[in-house]
Coordinates of C-alpha atoms and ligand atoms in Angstrom, one line a residue:
X1 CA 30.3 4.5 -28.7
X2 CA 27.9 1.7 -26.8
X3 CA 26.8 -1.7 -28.1
X4 CA 23.6 -2.4 -29.1
X5 CA 21.0 -5.0 -27.0
X6 CA 20.4 -7.8 -29.9
X7 CA 17.6 -10.4 -28.9
X8 CA 17.1 -12.1 -31.8
X9 CA 15.4 -15.5 -31.7
X10 CA 17.7 -17.8 -30.3
X11 CA 18.3 -20.2 -33.0
X12 CA 18.0 -24.1 -32.1
X13 CA 21.0 -25.3 -34.4
X14 CA 24.5 -23.7 -35.0
X15 CA 28.1 -24.7 -35.8
X16 CA 29.6 -23.0 -33.1
X17 CA 28.7 -22.0 -30.0
X18 CA 30.2 -18.9 -28.5
X19 CA 29.6 -18.4 -24.9
X20 CA 30.6 -14.8 -24.0
X21 CA 31.2 -11.4 -25.9
X22 CA 33.9 -9.8 -23.9
X23 CA 36.6 -9.1 -26.6
X24 CA 37.5 -12.5 -27.0
X25 CA 34.4 -14.2 -27.9
X26 CA 33.1 -11.2 -30.4
X27 CA 36.9 -11.8 -31.8
X28 CA 36.3 -15.7 -32.4
X29 CA 33.1 -15.0 -33.6
X30 CA 34.0 -12.3 -36.2
X31 CA 36.8 -14.7 -37.5
X32 CA 34.7 -17.3 -37.9
X33 CA 32.1 -15.2 -39.5
X34 CA 34.5 -14.1 -42.1
X35 CA 35.3 -18.2 -42.9
X36 CA 31.2 -18.7 -43.4
X37 CA 30.9 -20.8 -39.9
X38 CA 27.8 -20.6 -38.8
X39 CA 28.0 -19.4 -35.4
X40 CA 25.7 -18.0 -32.6
X41 CA 27.2 -16.1 -29.5
X42 CA 25.7 -16.0 -26.3
X43 CA 26.3 -13.2 -23.9
X44 CA 24.3 -13.2 -20.6
X45 CA 24.7 -9.4 -20.2
X46 CA 22.7 -6.8 -22.2
X47 CA 26.3 -5.6 -23.9
X48 CA 26.8 -2.6 -21.6
X49 CA 30.8 -2.2 -20.5
X50 CA 30.4 -0.9 -16.6
X51 CA 33.9 -0.3 -16.5
X52 CA 36.0 -0.4 -19.1
X53 CA 39.3 -2.9 -18.4
X54 CA 41.9 -3.5 -20.8
X55 CA 42.9 0.0 -23.1
X56 CA 45.7 -1.2 -24.9
X57 CA 45.5 -2.4 -28.4
X58 CA 49.0 -4.8 -28.7
X59 CA 50.6 -4.8 -32.4
X60 CA 50.2 -8.3 -32.7
X61 CA 46.4 -7.0 -32.0
X62 CA 46.2 -5.0 -34.8
X63 CA 47.6 -6.5 -36.9
X64 CA 44.3 -8.8 -36.8
X65 CA 42.2 -5.9 -37.1
X66 CA 44.3 -5.5 -40.1
X67 CA 43.3 -8.4 -41.8
X68 CA 39.4 -7.8 -40.3
X69 CA 39.3 -4.0 -42.0
X70 CA 39.0 -2.7 -38.7
X71 CA 42.5 -0.4 -38.1
X72 CA 40.7 2.6 -39.5
X73 CA 37.6 2.5 -36.7
X74 CA 40.3 2.0 -34.3
X75 CA 42.6 4.9 -35.3
X76 CA 39.1 7.0 -35.2
X77 CA 38.3 6.1 -31.6
X78 CA 37.1 8.6 -29.6
X79 CA 40.6 8.3 -27.7
X80 CA 42.3 11.6 -28.7
X81 CA 45.1 10.8 -31.1
X82 CA 47.3 13.7 -29.5
X83 CA 46.9 13.3 -26.2
X84 CA 50.6 12.2 -24.6
X85 CA 51.1 8.8 -22.9
X86 CA 54.1 9.8 -20.3
X87 CA 54.5 7.4 -17.6
X88 CA 54.9 9.0 -14.0
X89 CA 56.1 8.1 -11.6
X90 CA 55.7 10.6 -8.3
X91 CA 53.8 11.1 -4.6
X92 CA 51.0 12.4 -6.1
X93 CA 49.3 14.2 -9.0
X94 CA 50.5 17.5 -7.5
X95 CA 53.5 16.3 -5.4
X96 CA 57.0 15.7 -6.5
X97 CA 57.7 13.4 -9.5
X98 CA 60.4 11.3 -9.0
X99 CA 60.8 11.1 -13.2
X100 CA 59.1 9.7 -16.3
X101 CA 59.5 8.0 -19.7
X102 CA 58.1 10.0 -22.6
X103 CA 55.0 8.6 -24.7
X104 CA 54.8 10.0 -27.8
X105 CA 50.4 10.3 -28.6
X106 CA 49.2 7.5 -29.8
X107 CA 48.6 9.6 -33.3
X108 CA 52.0 10.4 -34.2
X109 CA 53.6 7.2 -32.4
X110 CA 55.4 5.1 -35.6
X111 CA 54.5 1.5 -36.6
X112 CA 56.5 -1.1 -34.0
X113 CA 59.8 -2.5 -35.8
X114 CA 58.5 -5.2 -38.0
X115 CA 54.9 -4.4 -38.4
X116 CA 53.0 -2.5 -40.5
X117 CA 50.8 -1.7 -37.1
X118 CA 51.4 -0.4 -34.2
X119 CA 49.6 -0.6 -30.9
X120 CA 46.5 1.6 -30.0
X121 CA 45.4 2.9 -26.9
X122 CA 41.7 2.3 -27.7
X123 CA 40.1 1.2 -23.9
X124 CA 37.3 -1.5 -23.8
X125 CA 34.2 0.4 -24.3
X126 CA 35.6 2.1 -27.6
X127 CA 37.4 -1.4 -28.9
X128 CA 34.7 -3.8 -28.3
X129 CA 32.0 -1.7 -29.7
X130 CA 34.1 -1.5 -32.8
X131 CA 34.6 -5.8 -32.4
X132 CA 31.1 -6.1 -32.1
X133 CA 29.8 -3.8 -35.3
X134 CA 32.2 -6.1 -37.2
X135 CA 31.2 -9.0 -35.8
X136 CA 27.4 -8.5 -36.2
X137 CA 27.6 -7.6 -40.0
X138 CA 29.1 -10.9 -40.6
X139 CA 26.1 -12.8 -42.5
X140 CA 27.2 -15.9 -41.0
X141 CA 27.1 -14.5 -37.1
X142 CA 24.1 -14.4 -34.6
X143 CA 24.9 -12.3 -31.5
X144 CA 22.3 -12.9 -28.5
X145 CA 22.0 -10.5 -25.9
X146 CA 20.5 -11.5 -22.2
X147 CA 20.9 -15.1 -23.1
X148 CA 23.2 -17.4 -20.5
X149 CA 24.9 -20.9 -21.2
X150 CA 23.3 -22.8 -17.8
X151 CA 24.6 -26.2 -19.2
X152 CA 26.3 -28.9 -22.0
X153 CA 26.9 -32.2 -22.5
X154 CA 29.2 -33.4 -25.7
X155 CA 29.3 -36.5 -27.3
X156 CA 31.1 -37.8 -30.7
X157 CA 29.1 -36.1 -33.0
X158 CA 28.1 -32.5 -31.2
X159 CA 27.2 -30.7 -28.2
X160 CA 24.0 -29.9 -27.0
X161 CA 23.4 -26.8 -25.0
X162 CA 20.9 -25.6 -23.0
X163 CA 20.8 -21.6 -22.8
X164 CA 18.6 -19.2 -20.9
X165 CA 16.7 -16.1 -21.9
X166 CA 17.7 -13.9 -18.7
X167 CA 14.9 -11.7 -19.3
X168 CA 12.3 -14.6 -19.4
X169 CA 14.0 -17.4 -17.5
X170 CA 13.1 -19.8 -20.2
X171 CA 15.5 -22.7 -21.2
X172 CA 16.1 -23.3 -25.0
X173 CA 17.7 -26.0 -26.5
X174 CA 20.9 -25.8 -28.8
X175 CA 22.6 -28.2 -31.1
X176 CA 26.0 -27.4 -32.1
X177 CA 29.1 -29.1 -33.6
X178 CA 31.4 -27.2 -31.4
X179 CA 31.3 -25.0 -28.2
X180 CA 33.7 -22.4 -27.0
X181 CA 33.7 -21.4 -23.7
X182 CA 35.0 -17.2 -24.0
X183 CA 33.2 -16.8 -20.8
X184 CA 35.7 -14.5 -18.5
X185 CA 37.5 -15.7 -15.7
X186 CA 34.7 -17.4 -13.7
X187 CA 33.8 -19.7 -16.5
X188 CA 31.3 -22.0 -16.4
X189 CA 32.7 -23.9 -19.4
X190 CA 35.7 -24.8 -18.0
X191 CA 34.3 -25.6 -14.7
X192 CA 32.0 -27.8 -16.1
X193 CA 35.0 -29.2 -17.8
X194 CA 36.5 -30.3 -14.4
X195 CA 39.8 -28.2 -15.8
X196 CA 41.9 -26.9 -12.8
X197 CA 44.3 -24.0 -13.0
X198 CA 47.7 -23.7 -12.0
X199 CA 49.4 -20.6 -10.6
X200 CA 48.5 -18.0 -8.3
X201 CA 44.9 -17.3 -7.4
X202 CA 45.1 -14.5 -5.5
X203 CA 47.9 -12.3 -5.7
X204 CA 46.1 -8.9 -4.7
X205 CA 42.7 -7.7 -3.7
X206 CA 42.7 -4.6 -6.1
X207 CA 39.7 -1.7 -6.3
X208 CA 39.4 0.5 -9.6
X209 CA 37.6 3.5 -9.2
X210 CA 37.0 5.7 -12.3
X211 CA 36.4 9.1 -11.5
X212 CA 35.5 12.1 -13.5
X213 CA 36.7 15.5 -12.9
X214 CA 37.5 18.3 -15.8
X215 CA 39.1 20.3 -13.3
X216 CA 42.1 17.6 -12.6
X217 CA 44.3 18.7 -15.6
X218 CA 44.9 21.8 -14.4
X219 CA 45.7 21.6 -10.7
X220 CA 49.5 19.9 -11.8
X221 CA 52.4 20.5 -13.5
X222 CA 52.6 16.9 -14.4
X223 CA 51.4 17.7 -18.0
X224 CA 49.2 15.4 -19.9
X225 CA 50.4 11.6 -18.9
X226 CA 48.7 8.3 -19.5
X227 CA 49.7 6.5 -15.9
X228 CA 50.8 7.9 -13.1
X229 CA 52.4 5.4 -10.4
X230 CA 52.1 6.5 -6.7
X231 CA 54.8 6.0 -4.5
X232 CA 54.6 6.4 -0.6
X233 CA 57.9 5.6 1.3
X234 CA 56.2 1.8 1.6
X235 CA 56.2 1.6 -2.3
X236 CA 53.5 2.1 -5.2
X237 CA 50.2 2.1 -3.4
X238 CA 47.9 2.9 -6.1
X239 CA 48.0 4.1 -10.0
X240 CA 45.8 6.3 -12.3
X241 CA 45.6 6.1 -16.0
X242 CA 44.2 8.1 -18.2
X243 CA 41.5 6.0 -19.4
X244 CA 39.8 8.0 -22.0
X245 CA 42.1 10.9 -22.2
X246 CA 39.8 13.3 -21.1
X247 CA 38.2 13.9 -18.2
X248 CA 37.7 10.2 -16.9
X249 CA 40.4 8.8 -14.8
X250 CA 41.1 5.3 -13.4
X251 CA 42.9 4.5 -10.4
X252 CA 43.9 1.2 -9.1
X253 CA 44.4 0.6 -5.4
X254 CA 47.0 -1.6 -5.8
X255 CA 46.4 -3.9 -2.4
X256 CA 47.5 -6.9 -0.8
X257 CA 46.8 -10.9 -0.9
X258 CA 44.8 -10.3 2.0
X259 CA 40.8 -9.1 0.7
X260 CA 40.1 -5.2 1.3
X261 CA 36.5 -3.7 0.7
X262 CA 36.8 0.3 0.7
X263 CA 33.6 2.1 1.6
X264 CA 32.9 5.2 -0.6
X265 CA 34.4 8.1 1.8
X266 CA 37.6 5.6 2.2
X267 CA 38.0 5.7 -1.7
X268 CA 37.3 9.4 -2.0
X269 CA 40.1 10.0 0.9
X270 CA 42.2 7.6 -1.6
X271 CA 41.4 9.7 -4.7
X272 CA 42.4 13.2 -3.0
X273 CA 45.6 11.5 -1.5
X274 CA 47.0 10.5 -5.0
X275 CA 46.0 14.1 -6.3
X276 CA 47.6 15.7 -3.0
X277 CA 44.7 18.2 -2.3
X278 CA 41.5 18.7 -2.5
X279 CA 39.5 18.9 -5.5
X280 CA 36.4 18.5 -7.4
X281 CA 35.5 14.8 -9.1
X282 CA 32.4 12.5 -9.2
X283 CA 32.7 9.0 -8.8
X284 CA 31.7 6.9 -11.9
X285 CA 32.1 3.3 -11.5
X286 CA 33.9 1.0 -8.8
X287 CA 35.2 -2.3 -9.5
X288 CA 37.0 -4.1 -6.8
X289 CA 38.9 -7.6 -8.3
X290 CA 40.9 -10.4 -7.9
X291 CA 44.4 -10.0 -9.3
X292 CA 44.9 -13.5 -10.5
X293 CA 48.2 -15.1 -12.6
X294 CA 46.8 -18.3 -13.7
X295 CA 46.9 -20.7 -16.5
X296 CA 44.0 -23.6 -17.2
X297 CA 45.5 -27.0 -16.9
X298 CA 43.5 -27.8 -20.0
X299 CA 42.4 -25.4 -23.3
X300 CA 39.1 -28.0 -23.7
X301 CA 38.7 -31.2 -25.1
X302 CA 36.9 -33.0 -27.5
X303 CA 34.1 -30.9 -29.1
X304 CA 34.4 -27.8 -26.3
X305 CA 37.0 -25.7 -25.9
X306 CA 38.2 -22.4 -24.0
X307 CA 39.6 -19.4 -25.2
X308 CA 40.8 -16.1 -23.5
X309 CA 40.2 -15.3 -19.8
X310 CA 38.7 -18.3 -19.2
X311 CA 42.0 -20.4 -19.6
X312 CA 44.7 -17.4 -18.2
X313 CA 44.1 -14.7 -15.9
X314 CA 47.0 -11.9 -16.2
X315 CA 47.8 -9.3 -14.2
X316 CA 47.2 -6.6 -16.1
X317 CA 51.3 -5.5 -16.0
X318 CA 51.9 -5.6 -19.7
X319 CA 48.6 -5.5 -21.0
X320 CA 48.5 -8.8 -22.0
X321 CA 45.4 -10.5 -21.4
X322 CA 42.7 -9.5 -24.0
X323 CA 45.4 -9.5 -26.3
X324 CA 46.6 -13.3 -25.5
X325 CA 43.2 -14.3 -25.8
X326 CA 42.3 -12.6 -29.2
X327 CA 45.3 -14.3 -30.1
X328 CA 43.7 -17.8 -29.0
X329 CA 40.7 -16.6 -31.0
X330 CA 43.0 -16.6 -33.7
X331 CA 44.8 -19.8 -33.1
X332 CA 41.4 -21.9 -32.8
X333 CA 39.0 -20.0 -35.5
X334 CA 40.8 -21.7 -38.9
X335 CA 41.3 -25.1 -37.0
X336 CA 37.9 -25.2 -36.2
X337 CA 37.0 -24.2 -39.6
X338 CA 38.9 -27.3 -40.8
X339 CA 37.6 -29.7 -39.0
X340 CA 34.0 -28.1 -39.8
X341 CA 35.3 -28.1 -43.4
X342 CA 36.9 -31.8 -43.2
X343 CA 40.2 -30.7 -44.4
X344 CA 41.4 -30.5 -41.0
X345 CA 42.8 -34.1 -38.8
X346 CA 41.0 -35.7 -36.5
X347 CA 44.5 -34.0 -34.1
X348 CA 43.9 -30.5 -35.2
X349 CA 42.3 -29.2 -32.9
X350 CA 44.6 -31.0 -29.8
X351 CA 47.3 -28.6 -31.2
X352 CA 45.5 -25.4 -30.3
X353 CA 46.1 -26.3 -26.4
X354 CA 49.9 -27.9 -27.3
X355 CA 50.8 -24.1 -29.4
X356 CA 48.6 -21.7 -27.1
X357 CA 49.2 -23.1 -23.2
X358 CA 53.0 -22.6 -23.5
X359 CA 52.6 -18.9 -24.8
X360 CA 49.3 -18.3 -21.7
X361 CA 52.0 -19.5 -19.3
X362 CA 54.8 -17.4 -20.9
X363 CA 52.7 -14.4 -20.8
X364 CA 51.8 -14.3 -17.9
X365 CA 54.9 -15.4 -16.4
X366 CA 56.0 -12.0 -18.0
X367 CA 53.1 -10.5 -16.7
X368 CA 53.9 -11.1 -12.9
X369 CA 57.7 -10.3 -13.4
X370 CA 55.8 -7.1 -14.5
X371 CA 54.2 -6.6 -11.1
X372 CA 57.0 -7.6 -9.0
X373 CA 59.0 -5.0 -10.8
X374 CA 56.3 -2.2 -10.7
X375 CA 55.7 -2.5 -6.7
X376 CA 58.7 -3.8 -5.7
X377 CA 61.3 -1.0 -5.5
X378 CA 61.0 1.4 -2.3
X379 CA 62.6 5.5 -2.6
X380 CA 64.9 6.2 0.0
X381 CA 62.7 8.1 2.9
X382 CA 64.8 11.3 1.9
X383 CA 63.5 11.2 -1.5
X384 CA 59.9 12.6 0.3
X385 CA 61.9 15.6 1.3
X386 CA 61.6 19.2 0.5
X387 CA 65.3 19.8 0.2
X388 CA 68.5 19.5 -2.1
X389 CA 68.8 15.6 -0.8
X390 CA 65.6 15.1 -1.5
X391 CA 65.9 16.5 -5.2
X392 CA 69.0 14.1 -5.7
X393 CA 67.7 11.1 -3.8
X394 CA 64.7 11.3 -6.3
X395 CA 66.6 12.1 -9.2
X396 CA 68.6 8.6 -8.5
X397 CA 65.3 6.6 -8.0
X398 CA 63.7 8.0 -10.9
X399 CA 66.5 6.9 -13.1
X400 CA 66.6 3.2 -11.7
X401 CA 63.1 2.6 -11.6
X402 CA 62.8 3.8 -15.4
X403 CA 65.6 1.0 -16.1
X404 CA 63.7 -1.7 -14.2
X405 CA 60.2 -0.7 -15.6
X406 CA 61.0 -0.3 -19.5
X407 CA 61.1 -4.2 -19.4
X408 CA 57.4 -3.2 -19.1
X409 CA 57.0 -0.7 -21.3
X410 CA 58.2 -2.1 -24.6
X411 CA 57.2 -5.8 -25.3
X412 CA 57.6 -5.5 -29.0
X413 CA 58.9 -9.4 -28.5
X414 CA 56.2 -10.3 -26.4
X415 CA 53.3 -9.4 -28.8
X416 CA 55.2 -10.5 -31.8
X417 CA 57.8 -12.9 -31.1
X418 CA 55.8 -15.5 -30.1
X419 CA 56.9 -19.4 -31.7
X420 CA 54.7 -22.4 -31.6
X421 CA 58.2 -24.1 -30.5
X422 CA 56.7 -28.1 -30.3
X423 CA 53.3 -27.8 -32.4
X424 CA 52.3 -31.4 -34.2
X425 CA 51.2 -29.3 -37.0
X426 CA 54.6 -27.3 -37.6
X427 CA 57.4 -29.2 -39.1
X428 CA 60.4 -28.2 -37.4
X429 CA 63.7 -27.8 -39.5
X430 CA 66.5 -28.1 -37.2
X431 CA 67.6 -24.7 -36.9
X432 CA 68.0 -23.3 -33.0
X433 CA 65.3 -22.0 -30.7
X434 CA 66.0 -17.9 -31.4
X435 CA 66.5 -15.9 -27.7
X436 CA 62.7 -15.0 -26.9
X437 CA 63.4 -11.2 -26.0
X438 CA 60.3 -9.2 -24.2
X439 CA 61.1 -6.4 -26.0
X440 CA 62.7 -7.4 -29.0
X441 CA 61.4 -8.6 -31.9
X442 CA 63.8 -10.3 -34.2
X443 CA 61.7 -11.4 -37.7
X444 CA 62.2 -14.8 -38.9
X445 CA 60.4 -17.3 -41.0
X446 CA 61.5 -20.3 -38.8
X447 CA 58.6 -23.0 -38.5
X448 CA 56.0 -22.0 -36.0
X449 CA 56.9 -18.2 -35.8
X450 CA 54.9 -15.3 -37.1
X451 CA 55.6 -15.1 -40.8
X452 CA 57.5 -11.6 -41.3
X453 CA 56.2 -8.8 -42.7
X454 CA 57.3 -6.6 -45.5
X455 CA 56.1 -4.1 -47.7
X456 CA 55.7 -5.7 -51.0
X457 CA 56.7 -2.9 -53.6
X458 CA 54.4 -3.6 -56.6
X459 CA 51.3 -2.7 -54.7
X460 CA 52.0 -1.7 -51.5
X461 CA 50.6 -4.2 -49.6
X462 CA 51.9 -5.9 -46.1
X463 CA 53.1 -9.4 -47.0
X464 CA 51.1 -10.4 -44.1
X465 CA 48.0 -8.8 -45.9
X466 CA 48.5 -12.1 -47.9
X467 CA 47.5 -14.4 -45.0
X468 CA 44.3 -14.8 -43.2
X469 CA 41.8 -18.1 -45.2
X470 CA 43.9 -20.6 -46.5
X471 CA 47.6 -21.7 -46.5
X472 CA 49.7 -19.7 -49.1
X473 CA 52.7 -21.2 -50.1
X474 CA 55.4 -18.1 -50.5
X475 CA 57.8 -18.6 -53.7
X476 CA 60.8 -16.7 -53.6
X477 CA 64.0 -15.6 -55.4
X478 CA 64.6 -16.1 -59.4
X479 CA 64.2 -19.7 -59.6
X480 CA 62.2 -21.2 -56.7
X481 CA 60.9 -24.5 -57.2
X482 CA 57.8 -25.3 -58.8
X483 CA 54.8 -25.3 -56.5
X484 CA 52.6 -27.2 -59.1
X485 CA 52.8 -30.6 -57.2
X486 CA 51.8 -29.5 -53.6
X487 CA 49.2 -27.3 -54.6
X488 CA 47.6 -30.4 -56.6
X489 CA 48.4 -33.1 -53.4
X490 CA 46.3 -29.7 -51.5
X491 CA 43.6 -29.4 -54.0
X492 CA 42.9 -33.2 -54.2
X493 CA 42.5 -33.2 -50.4
X494 CA 40.5 -30.5 -50.3
X495 CA 43.4 -27.5 -48.3
X496 CA 42.7 -24.5 -49.3
X497 CA 46.4 -22.9 -50.8
X498 CA 47.4 -20.1 -53.2
X499 CA 50.7 -19.7 -53.9
X500 CA 52.6 -16.3 -54.0
X501 CA 55.6 -15.4 -56.0
X502 CA 58.2 -12.9 -55.3
X503 CA 61.9 -11.6 -56.6
X504 CA 61.7 -8.6 -54.3
X505 CA 65.2 -8.8 -52.5
X506 CA 64.3 -7.3 -49.1
X507 CA 61.4 -10.0 -49.2
X508 CA 63.3 -12.8 -50.6
X509 CA 65.5 -12.2 -47.7
X510 CA 63.3 -12.0 -44.8
X511 CA 61.7 -15.2 -45.6
X512 CA 65.3 -16.6 -45.8
X513 CA 64.4 -19.5 -48.0
X514 CA 62.6 -19.9 -51.5
X515 CA 59.5 -22.0 -49.8
X516 CA 57.5 -20.8 -47.8
X517 CA 54.4 -22.5 -46.5
X518 CA 52.5 -19.9 -44.2
X519 CA 49.4 -20.9 -42.0
X520 CA 46.1 -19.3 -42.1
X521 CA 46.4 -17.9 -38.8
X522 CA 50.1 -16.1 -40.3
X523 CA 52.4 -18.4 -38.5
X524 CA 55.0 -20.8 -40.8
X525 CA 54.1 -24.4 -40.8
X526 CA 57.0 -25.3 -43.3
X527 CA 59.7 -24.2 -45.3
X528 CA 62.6 -25.5 -48.0
X529 CA 64.4 -24.9 -50.7
X530 CA 62.5 -27.7 -52.6
X531 CA 59.8 -29.6 -52.1
X532 CA 59.4 -32.5 -49.6
X533 CA 59.3 -35.6 -51.4
X534 CA 56.7 -37.2 -49.0
X535 CA 53.6 -34.1 -49.8
X536 CA 51.1 -36.1 -48.7
X537 CA 53.1 -36.5 -45.2
X538 CA 53.7 -32.9 -45.3
X539 CA 49.9 -32.0 -45.6
X540 CA 48.6 -34.9 -43.0
X541 CA 50.9 -33.2 -40.6
X542 CA 50.3 -29.3 -41.2
X543 CA 46.5 -30.1 -41.2
X544 CA 46.6 -32.4 -37.8
X545 CA 46.1 -36.1 -39.0
X546 CA 49.1 -37.1 -36.8
X547 CA 48.5 -38.1 -33.5
X548 CA 51.1 -35.7 -31.6
X549 CA 53.5 -37.8 -29.6
X550 CA 56.3 -37.0 -27.0
X551 CA 55.2 -33.0 -26.9
X552 CA 56.7 -31.3 -24.1
X553 CA 54.0 -30.1 -21.5
X554 CA 55.4 -26.7 -19.6
X555 CA 53.9 -26.4 -15.9
X556 CA 53.6 -23.0 -14.2
X557 CA 56.6 -22.4 -12.3
X558 CA 55.3 -20.7 -9.2
X559 CA 51.6 -20.5 -6.9
X560 CA 49.7 -23.6 -6.5
X561 CA 49.1 -26.6 -8.6
X562 CA 45.8 -28.0 -10.2
X563 CA 43.5 -25.5 -8.2
X564 CA 39.5 -25.7 -9.1
X565 CA 38.0 -22.7 -9.5
X566 CA 34.0 -23.4 -9.7
X567 CA 32.4 -20.8 -11.7
X568 CA 29.8 -18.7 -9.0
X569 CA 27.0 -19.7 -11.8
X570 CA 27.7 -23.6 -11.2
X571 CA 26.0 -24.6 -8.5
X572 CA 22.8 -22.4 -8.9
X573 CA 22.5 -23.6 -12.4
X574 CA 23.5 -27.6 -12.4
X575 CA 21.7 -30.2 -10.6
Ligands
FAD601 C1 42.3 -2.8 -14.9 C2 42.2 -3.8 -16.1 C3 43.1 -3.5 -17.3 C4 43.4 -4.4 -18.3 N1 44.0 -4.0 -19.4 C5 44.6 -4.8 -20.3 C6 45.1 -3.9 -21.4 O1 45.4 -2.8 -21.9 N2 45.4 -4.9 -22.2 C7 44.7 -6.4 -22.2 O2 45.3 -6.7 -23.8 N3 44.0 -7.0 -21.3 C8 43.9 -6.2 -20.5 N4 43.2 -6.5 -19.3 C9 43.0 -8.0 -19.4 C10 41.5 -8.0 -19.8 O3 40.5 -7.1 -19.7 C11 41.2 -9.3 -20.3 O4 41.8 -10.4 -20.6 C12 39.4 -9.8 -21.4 O5 39.0 -8.9 -21.4 C13 39.0 -10.5 -21.3 O6 38.4 -10.9 -22.6 P1 37.6 -12.0 -22.5 O7 36.6 -11.9 -23.7 O8 38.1 -13.1 -22.4 O9 36.8 -12.2 -21.2 P2 35.8 -10.9 -20.1 O10 36.4 -9.8 -20.6 O11 35.3 -11.4 -18.9 O12 34.0 -11.7 -21.0 C14 33.8 -12.8 -20.8 C15 31.9 -12.6 -20.7 O13 31.1 -13.9 -21.0 C16 30.0 -13.6 -20.4 N5 29.5 -14.6 -20.2 C17 29.9 -15.3 -18.7 N6 29.2 -16.3 -18.4 C18 28.5 -16.8 -19.3 C19 27.3 -17.6 -19.2 N7 27.4 -18.8 -18.8 N8 26.8 -17.4 -20.5 C20 26.9 -15.9 -21.4 N9 27.7 -15.2 -21.1 C21 28.6 -15.1 -20.5 C22 30.7 -12.1 -19.2 O14 29.3 -11.3 -19.3 C23 31.3 -11.6 -19.8 O15 30.8 -10.9 -21.1 C24 42.9 -5.5 -18.1 C25 42.5 -6.2 -17.2 C26 42.2 -5.5 -16.3 C27 41.2 -6.0 -14.9

């Protein structure tokens, strides 16, 4: 699957200029397109994915894919649906095995509890083309490759950006109402805004190598695996993942906090060591990268905002990076729509940072913990011996390691259990915050949480299929209060709102209250057993007319504070 290089003329004006067509920029542009928002997505490369990074599309992202009509495309992606996804920890592919966690092939995995979807193994070179095809089909979206943001200036009513045609070097002026930097970890947009980051800027210097070997699967007795975690007596030194479920494998040499570059001969020797013997293979690509655990101290300001790796940089342990970024895009998209269509209040966009930054910190902290749990344990040296004592030591280590690592492997709570606890556009109802367990998702309609999924018996849809465009007022039970006054008040202010009524017992039970107001991103804004007396106040709150006050500001709990990572392109481009 490839991405066609698109080079249409660069329009002088657009409503939203999205910088960077990685998965997050593609998701944002596509979602804005579904809202009819005129959007120009620029990407400095020609769209070629040299080496796929992410390969796990999480369950919440799959719920968005459901909203966008992309589930079938993801399910039909070329990653073999019958390829088993076991995790194995061992000395090498052909050496001693310590233990394993069996995982079904994606084609037979069940939906996550509380979701109409399941996660999918769909690596970036398969997933990005799906997002790209969908985004380019939106009439309001223009995608322009080989076009680089050089600089921008914002004023009270617009942003003026200078972009460069990478092929000719010609610069063009693009005027927009909003600019969103989805330009990755080295974000020029973040750097130009002077936004700092907190956390650990260099956890490890890691090297990824994709190698191709049709022979490998016949060499070992481990059977099909997704991930092989490789131990020596000092602990984990590398991992191998079945990146396409066929003949391509991605090996990561974990590395340390000290920079390290390998020669091709050293990398070949490392691959042989990981497999445990001489075997035929070819190196397809090499990608040295720095593992960072950082969250931006701001997510943008005024008319310029940031999403994805531009504001949070993950260790891949847990597969949260892109999935968190796509949630950013979904949160920001409806707020941009509301601002552009005039029904969003002056503080609505501020709520983007207030809602999403704590989620970035939560998920980064979890990913960092996962890394620590993965690399810290060291097997007893006896476990490397070919003896009965060695066998027993391997079994012992295998069990304890499995118990430790399950926290990384079962993360429905991380993906579905997020909540916008101190959001100024959510009306808290005084109920206590439920535990935020990484593994367990407990459905709730408590304001700020993702509205629960229930199958609608009458037509087979999920309740999640009701959400996406405007607000939805769920009117539930035998005699819910009349929603008409709220609908009228919303219509008067131009706020898009519809209702959905149901007496279906499990749906009524899951939604807990007779009236539940769900936002366009599928999170609950308000709930109650009757409409509030002051309907204008409710609408002003959920649409961001009120200035946020006394919002707690969480900090990243480790590493350095307020580091300015300058974009490598900045100095060359900005006088
Ligand atoms: C080994 C590895 C495995 C991973 N596995 C997973 C996983 O399984 N699941 C998961 O969710 N995440 C995973 N991640 C993280 C995930 O890959 C990233 O979080 C994700 O790619 C971020 O997407 P993005 O669109 O924000 O940024 P990027 O993918 O970095 O895209 C940014 C884009 O902006 C473009 N750009 C930059 N500057 C400019 C400019 N000035 N003008 C125009 N264009 C510009 C770049 O060319 C690039 O295409 C993994 C990461 C690694 C390293």
